Amino acid sequence: KAGVTQTPRYLIKTRGQQVTLSCSPISGHRSVSWYQQTPGQGLQFLFEYFSETQRNKGNFPGRFSGRQFSNSRSEMNVSTLELGDSALYLCASSPSGYEKLFFGSGTQLSVL
Amino acid sequence: AQTVTQSQPEMSVQEAETVTLSCTYDTSESDYYLFWYKQPPSRQMILVIRQEAYKQQNATENRFSVNFQKAAKSFSLKISDSQLGDAAMYFCAYRSAAQGNKLVFGAGTILRVKS
């Protein structure tokens, strides 16, 4: 089975722009979670999607949003980018959200 | 809110030696899971070991074992016979159904392995 795939691996944007990151979970996995990793704040939970519905949400502003498609692929969007949004964004999938999480290699976002 | 604390920003170990990484957590819940994840330079988080809070027996996975002290809220990772490939950032994490199954991570410990 293919692992969790995140695209793109690297992204450079400027302040005020918006960005969309993609995550393809392992086949058969219906839960997709997103985490932000920064040197200052560490790893923080963004949100979880299951069967196209947001099931849990972390403490991030409304500029951070996501969605999940019927094939379980997920996207997260950040609007009006700020310098502090520069981070590694990690996606993780699992069959139902209650088992072992499988992580992707992340998307490194740099905001200039 | 649940918190996870890793007090060792960096640790070093000689190849073939044993090293212990520390983790403490704070929670009022009784049903939860604890994890150790490894993040090598490839950035992919890899699950090293998992412990269910209701199990008294410490989890073991090959060279990796934990010392789970529920009353003290302590969850340390012991790596035996350290190998160069063990060099990575290690994160301790907490998860509970009551919190929606999100992972709460500690700040991480960089492990360096010397040859």
Short mmCIF file of N, CA and C in Angstrom, two decimals, chain B:
data_model
loop_
_atom_site.label_atom_id
_atom_site.label_comp_id
_atom_site.label_asym_id
_atom_site.label_seq_id
_atom_site.Cartn_x
_atom_site.Cartn_y
_atom_site.Cartn_z
N ALA B 1 -6.54 21.65 30.45
CA ALA B 1 -6.10 21.06 29.19
C ALA B 1 -4.92 20.12 29.45
N GLN B 2 -4.85 19.11 28.61
CA GLN B 2 -3.77 18.16 28.77
C GLN B 2 -2.46 18.78 28.28
N THR B 3 -1.38 18.53 29.01
CA THR B 3 -0.07 19.02 28.60
C THR B 3 0.92 17.87 28.67
N VAL B 4 1.92 17.94 27.82
CA VAL B 4 2.99 16.94 27.77
C VAL B 4 4.31 17.68 27.85
N THR B 5 5.17 17.26 28.77
CA THR B 5 6.43 17.96 28.99
C THR B 5 7.62 17.03 28.77
N GLN B 6 8.52 17.46 27.91
CA GLN B 6 9.78 16.75 27.72
C GLN B 6 10.88 17.70 28.18
N SER B 7 11.53 17.37 29.26
CA SER B 7 12.46 18.30 29.90
C SER B 7 13.87 18.25 29.32
N GLN B 8 14.11 17.32 28.42
CA GLN B 8 15.45 17.18 27.84
C GLN B 8 15.44 17.65 26.38
N PRO B 9 15.91 18.85 26.10
CA PRO B 9 15.91 19.32 24.71
C PRO B 9 16.81 18.46 23.81
N GLU B 10 17.90 17.96 24.42
CA GLU B 10 18.86 17.20 23.62
C GLU B 10 19.53 16.14 24.48
N MET B 11 19.76 14.97 23.87
CA MET B 11 20.46 13.89 24.56
C MET B 11 21.47 13.27 23.59
N SER B 12 22.55 12.73 24.16
CA SER B 12 23.54 12.03 23.34
C SER B 12 23.77 10.64 23.92
N VAL B 13 24.07 9.71 23.05
CA VAL B 13 24.34 8.34 23.49
C VAL B 13 25.40 7.74 22.59
N GLN B 14 26.23 6.92 23.15
CA GLN B 14 27.23 6.21 22.37
C GLN B 14 26.55 5.01 21.71
N GLU B 15 26.98 4.73 20.50
CA GLU B 15 26.45 3.56 19.78
C GLU B 15 26.57 2.33 20.67
N ALA B 16 25.51 1.50 20.67
CA ALA B 16 25.43 0.25 21.43
C ALA B 16 25.09 0.47 22.92
N GLU B 17 25.06 1.71 23.36
CA GLU B 17 24.71 2.00 24.74
C GLU B 17 23.19 2.19 24.88
N THR B 18 22.76 2.42 26.11
CA THR B 18 21.33 2.61 26.41
C THR B 18 21.07 4.05 26.80
N VAL B 19 19.94 4.57 26.37
CA VAL B 19 19.57 5.95 26.71
C VAL B 19 18.10 5.98 27.09
N THR B 20 17.76 6.87 28.01
CA THR B 20 16.36 7.04 28.44
C THR B 20 15.92 8.47 28.23
N LEU B 21 14.81 8.62 27.52
CA LEU B 21 14.21 9.93 27.28
C LEU B 21 13.01 10.11 28.21
N SER B 22 12.90 11.28 28.80
CA SER B 22 11.87 11.52 29.81
C SER B 22 10.65 12.23 29.25
N CYS B 23 9.52 11.93 29.85
CA CYS B 23 8.27 12.59 29.47
C CYS B 23 7.33 12.57 30.67
N THR B 24 6.74 13.70 30.97
CA THR B 24 5.67 13.75 31.97
C THR B 24 4.46 14.39 31.32
N TYR B 25 3.29 14.11 31.89
CA TYR B 25 2.07 14.65 31.30
C TYR B 25 1.10 15.01 32.41
N ASP B 26 0.15 15.82 32.05
CA ASP B 26 -0.83 16.26 33.03
C ASP B 26 -2.22 16.00 32.46
N THR B 27 -3.03 15.27 33.20
CA THR B 27 -4.39 14.99 32.76
C THR B 27 -5.25 14.60 33.95
N SER B 28 -6.54 14.83 33.83
CA SER B 28 -7.47 14.38 34.86
C SER B 28 -8.29 13.18 34.35
N GLU B 29 -8.00 12.77 33.13
CA GLU B 29 -8.72 11.65 32.53
C GLU B 29 -8.10 10.33 32.96
N SER B 30 -8.90 9.27 32.89
CA SER B 30 -8.41 7.95 33.29
C SER B 30 -8.17 7.05 32.09
N ASP B 31 -8.78 7.39 30.96
CA ASP B 31 -8.68 6.55 29.78
C ASP B 31 -7.96 7.33 28.69
N TYR B 32 -6.74 6.91 28.39
CA TYR B 32 -5.96 7.64 27.40
C TYR B 32 -4.85 6.74 26.87
N TYR B 33 -4.16 7.24 25.85
CA TYR B 33 -3.04 6.53 25.26
C TYR B 33 -1.82 7.46 25.28
N LEU B 34 -0.67 6.85 25.38
CA LEU B 34 0.58 7.59 25.31
C LEU B 34 1.44 7.00 24.21
N PHE B 35 2.19 7.87 23.54
CA PHE B 35 2.97 7.45 22.39
C PHE B 35 4.37 8.07 22.43
N TRP B 36 5.29 7.39 21.79
CA TRP B 36 6.56 7.98 21.42
C TRP B 36 6.65 7.91 19.90
N TYR B 37 6.92 9.09 19.30
CA TYR B 37 7.11 9.20 17.87
C TYR B 37 8.54 9.62 17.59
N LYS B 38 9.05 9.14 16.48
CA LYS B 38 10.39 9.50 16.02
C LYS B 38 10.25 10.31 14.73
N GLN B 39 10.99 11.43 14.66
CA GLN B 39 10.97 12.23 13.44
C GLN B 39 12.40 12.39 12.93
N PRO B 40 12.78 11.60 11.95
CA PRO B 40 14.13 11.72 11.37
C PRO B 40 14.19 12.93 10.45
N PRO B 41 15.34 13.21 9.86
CA PRO B 41 15.46 14.36 8.94
C PRO B 41 14.47 14.32 7.77
N SER B 42 13.96 13.16 7.43
CA SER B 42 12.97 13.08 6.35
C SER B 42 11.65 13.74 6.75
N ARG B 43 11.50 14.06 8.03
CA ARG B 43 10.35 14.79 8.60
C ARG B 43 9.13 13.90 8.84
N GLN B 44 9.12 12.69 8.36
CA GLN B 44 7.95 11.84 8.55
C GLN B 44 7.92 11.32 9.98
N MET B 45 6.79 11.49 10.63
CA MET B 45 6.62 11.02 12.01
C MET B 45 6.38 9.51 11.97
N ILE B 46 7.18 8.79 12.77
CA ILE B 46 7.09 7.34 12.79
C ILE B 46 6.76 6.91 14.22
N LEU B 47 5.73 6.09 14.37
CA LEU B 47 5.35 5.61 15.70
C LEU B 47 6.38 4.60 16.19
N VAL B 48 6.93 4.87 17.37
CA VAL B 48 7.93 3.97 17.96
C VAL B 48 7.25 2.97 18.88
N ILE B 49 6.37 3.49 19.77
CA ILE B 49 5.77 2.62 20.76
C ILE B 49 4.51 3.28 21.30
N ARG B 50 3.58 2.46 21.76
CA ARG B 50 2.29 2.96 22.25
C ARG B 50 1.96 2.26 23.57
N GLN B 51 1.35 3.03 24.48
CA GLN B 51 0.96 2.48 25.78
C GLN B 51 -0.49 2.86 26.08
N GLU B 52 -1.32 1.89 26.40
CA GLU B 52 -2.68 2.18 26.85
C GLU B 52 -2.65 2.42 28.35
N ALA B 53 -3.33 3.43 28.82
CA ALA B 53 -3.28 3.80 30.24
C ALA B 53 -3.83 2.71 31.15
N TYR B 54 -4.78 1.92 30.64
CA TYR B 54 -5.40 0.91 31.49
C TYR B 54 -4.51 -0.32 31.66
N LYS B 55 -3.46 -0.42 30.86
CA LYS B 55 -2.55 -1.57 30.96
C LYS B 55 -1.41 -1.26 31.92
N GLN B 56 -1.23 -2.12 32.90
CA GLN B 56 -0.15 -1.92 33.86
C GLN B 56 1.20 -2.34 33.29
N GLN B 57 1.17 -3.30 32.37
CA GLN B 57 2.41 -3.79 31.81
C GLN B 57 3.01 -2.77 30.87
N ASN B 58 4.30 -2.54 31.00
CA ASN B 58 5.00 -1.59 30.14
C ASN B 58 5.14 -2.15 28.74
N ALA B 59 4.89 -1.30 27.73
CA ALA B 59 5.01 -1.73 26.35
C ALA B 59 6.48 -1.91 25.95
N THR B 60 6.70 -2.84 25.05
CA THR B 60 8.04 -3.12 24.53
C THR B 60 7.94 -3.40 23.03
N GLU B 61 8.89 -2.82 22.30
CA GLU B 61 8.98 -3.08 20.86
C GLU B 61 10.45 -3.24 20.52
N ASN B 62 10.91 -4.48 20.48
CA ASN B 62 12.31 -4.76 20.15
C ASN B 62 13.24 -4.01 21.11
N ARG B 63 14.05 -3.09 20.61
CA ARG B 63 15.02 -2.38 21.47
C ARG B 63 14.39 -1.22 22.24
N PHE B 64 13.12 -0.97 22.01
CA PHE B 64 12.45 0.17 22.63
C PHE B 64 11.48 -0.32 23.71
N SER B 65 11.55 0.30 24.86
CA SER B 65 10.63 -0.03 25.94
C SER B 65 10.28 1.24 26.69
N VAL B 66 9.16 1.18 27.41
CA VAL B 66 8.75 2.35 28.19
C VAL B 66 8.68 1.99 29.66
N ASN B 67 8.79 3.04 30.48
CA ASN B 67 8.53 2.93 31.90
C ASN B 67 7.34 3.84 32.18
N PHE B 68 6.17 3.24 32.30
CA PHE B 68 4.92 3.96 32.47
C PHE B 68 4.56 3.98 33.96
N GLN B 69 4.58 5.15 34.56
CA GLN B 69 4.22 5.33 35.96
C GLN B 69 2.95 6.19 35.98
N LYS B 70 1.79 5.53 36.03
CA LYS B 70 0.53 6.25 35.89
C LYS B 70 0.30 7.25 37.02
N ALA B 71 0.57 6.85 38.24
CA ALA B 71 0.32 7.75 39.38
C ALA B 71 1.22 8.98 39.30
N ALA B 72 2.44 8.78 38.86
CA ALA B 72 3.37 9.89 38.75
C ALA B 72 3.21 10.64 37.44
N LYS B 73 2.37 10.12 36.53
CA LYS B 73 2.16 10.70 35.20
C LYS B 73 3.48 10.86 34.47
N SER B 74 4.20 9.76 34.44
CA SER B 74 5.51 9.73 33.81
C SER B 74 5.55 8.62 32.77
N PHE B 75 6.22 8.89 31.65
CA PHE B 75 6.23 7.94 30.53
C PHE B 75 7.57 8.07 29.82
N SER B 76 8.57 7.36 30.28
CA SER B 76 9.90 7.48 29.70
C SER B 76 10.16 6.38 28.67
N LEU B 77 11.02 6.69 27.73
CA LEU B 77 11.38 5.76 26.65
C LEU B 77 12.82 5.32 26.83
N LYS B 78 13.05 4.01 26.85
CA LYS B 78 14.40 3.47 26.92
C LYS B 78 14.76 2.85 25.59
N ILE B 79 15.90 3.28 25.07
CA ILE B 79 16.41 2.70 23.80
C ILE B 79 17.67 1.92 24.15
N SER B 80 17.62 0.64 23.91
CA SER B 80 18.76 -0.23 24.21
C SER B 80 19.57 -0.47 22.94
N ASP B 81 20.88 -0.74 23.13
CA ASP B 81 21.74 -1.04 21.99
C ASP B 81 21.55 0.02 20.88
N SER B 82 21.76 1.27 21.24
CA SER B 82 21.49 2.38 20.32
C SER B 82 22.25 2.22 19.00
N GLN B 83 21.57 2.57 17.93
CA GLN B 83 22.14 2.49 16.60
C GLN B 83 22.16 3.88 15.96
N LEU B 84 23.04 4.04 14.96
CA LEU B 84 23.14 5.34 14.31
C LEU B 84 21.80 5.78 13.73
N GLY B 85 21.02 4.82 13.28
CA GLY B 85 19.71 5.12 12.71
C GLY B 85 18.68 5.60 13.72
N ASP B 86 19.02 5.52 15.00
CA ASP B 86 18.10 6.00 16.03
C ASP B 86 18.18 7.51 16.19
N ALA B 87 19.19 8.13 15.61
CA ALA B 87 19.34 9.58 15.72
C ALA B 87 18.16 10.27 15.06
N ALA B 88 17.47 11.09 15.82
CA ALA B 88 16.26 11.75 15.34
C ALA B 88 15.72 12.64 16.45
N MET B 89 14.62 13.32 16.16
CA MET B 89 13.86 14.03 17.18
C MET B 89 12.80 13.05 17.68
N TYR B 90 12.65 12.94 18.99
CA TYR B 90 11.65 12.07 19.58
C TYR B 90 10.59 12.90 20.30
N PHE B 91 9.34 12.58 19.98
CA PHE B 91 8.23 13.29 20.59
C PHE B 91 7.39 12.33 21.43
N CYS B 92 7.04 12.79 22.62
CA CYS B 92 6.09 12.10 23.46
C CYS B 92 4.73 12.70 23.16
N ALA B 93 3.69 11.88 23.11
CA ALA B 93 2.36 12.40 22.77
C ALA B 93 1.27 11.71 23.57
N TYR B 94 0.19 12.45 23.78
CA TYR B 94 -0.97 12.00 24.56
C TYR B 94 -2.20 12.05 23.68
N ARG B 95 -3.10 11.11 23.91
CA ARG B 95 -4.32 11.08 23.11
C ARG B 95 -5.44 10.48 23.93
N SER B 96 -6.65 11.05 23.84
CA SER B 96 -7.80 10.47 24.53
C SER B 96 -9.05 10.68 23.71
N ALA B 97 -9.98 9.75 23.85
CA ALA B 97 -11.24 9.87 23.12
C ALA B 97 -12.02 11.08 23.60
N ALA B 98 -11.89 11.39 24.89
CA ALA B 98 -12.62 12.53 25.45
C ALA B 98 -12.17 13.85 24.81
N GLN B 99 -10.94 13.88 24.29
CA GLN B 99 -10.42 15.07 23.64
C GLN B 99 -10.50 14.96 22.12
N GLY B 100 -11.32 14.08 21.64
CA GLY B 100 -11.51 13.96 20.20
C GLY B 100 -10.39 13.25 19.49
N ASN B 101 -9.58 12.54 20.24
CA ASN B 101 -8.50 11.74 19.65
C ASN B 101 -7.39 12.53 18.99
N LYS B 102 -7.31 13.81 19.28
CA LYS B 102 -6.19 14.57 18.73
C LYS B 102 -4.94 14.22 19.54
N LEU B 103 -3.80 14.29 18.91
CA LEU B 103 -2.54 14.07 19.60
C LEU B 103 -2.05 15.39 20.20
N VAL B 104 -1.66 15.33 21.48
CA VAL B 104 -1.02 16.47 22.14
C VAL B 104 0.45 16.10 22.32
N PHE B 105 1.33 16.88 21.71
CA PHE B 105 2.75 16.54 21.67
C PHE B 105 3.54 17.33 22.70
N GLY B 106 4.64 16.71 23.14
CA GLY B 106 5.64 17.44 23.89
C GLY B 106 6.53 18.21 22.92
N ALA B 107 7.49 18.94 23.48
CA ALA B 107 8.35 19.80 22.66
C ALA B 107 9.41 19.03 21.89
N GLY B 108 9.66 17.80 22.29
CA GLY B 108 10.61 16.97 21.58
C GLY B 108 11.99 16.93 22.22
N THR B 109 12.69 15.85 21.98
CA THR B 109 14.08 15.67 22.42
C THR B 109 14.91 15.23 21.23
N ILE B 110 15.97 15.99 20.95
CA ILE B 110 16.88 15.59 19.86
C ILE B 110 17.82 14.53 20.41
N LEU B 111 17.87 13.38 19.78
CA LEU B 111 18.78 12.32 20.19
C LEU B 111 19.92 12.22 19.18
N ARG B 112 21.14 12.37 19.70
CA ARG B 112 22.34 12.21 18.86
C ARG B 112 23.01 10.90 19.24
N VAL B 113 23.42 10.14 18.26
CA VAL B 113 24.10 8.87 18.49
C VAL B 113 25.53 8.98 17.99
N LYS B 114 26.48 8.74 18.87
CA LYS B 114 27.90 8.87 18.52
C LYS B 114 28.48 7.51 18.17
N SER B 115 29.28 7.49 17.14
CA SER B 115 29.93 6.22 16.75
C SER B 115 31.33 6.11 17.34
#
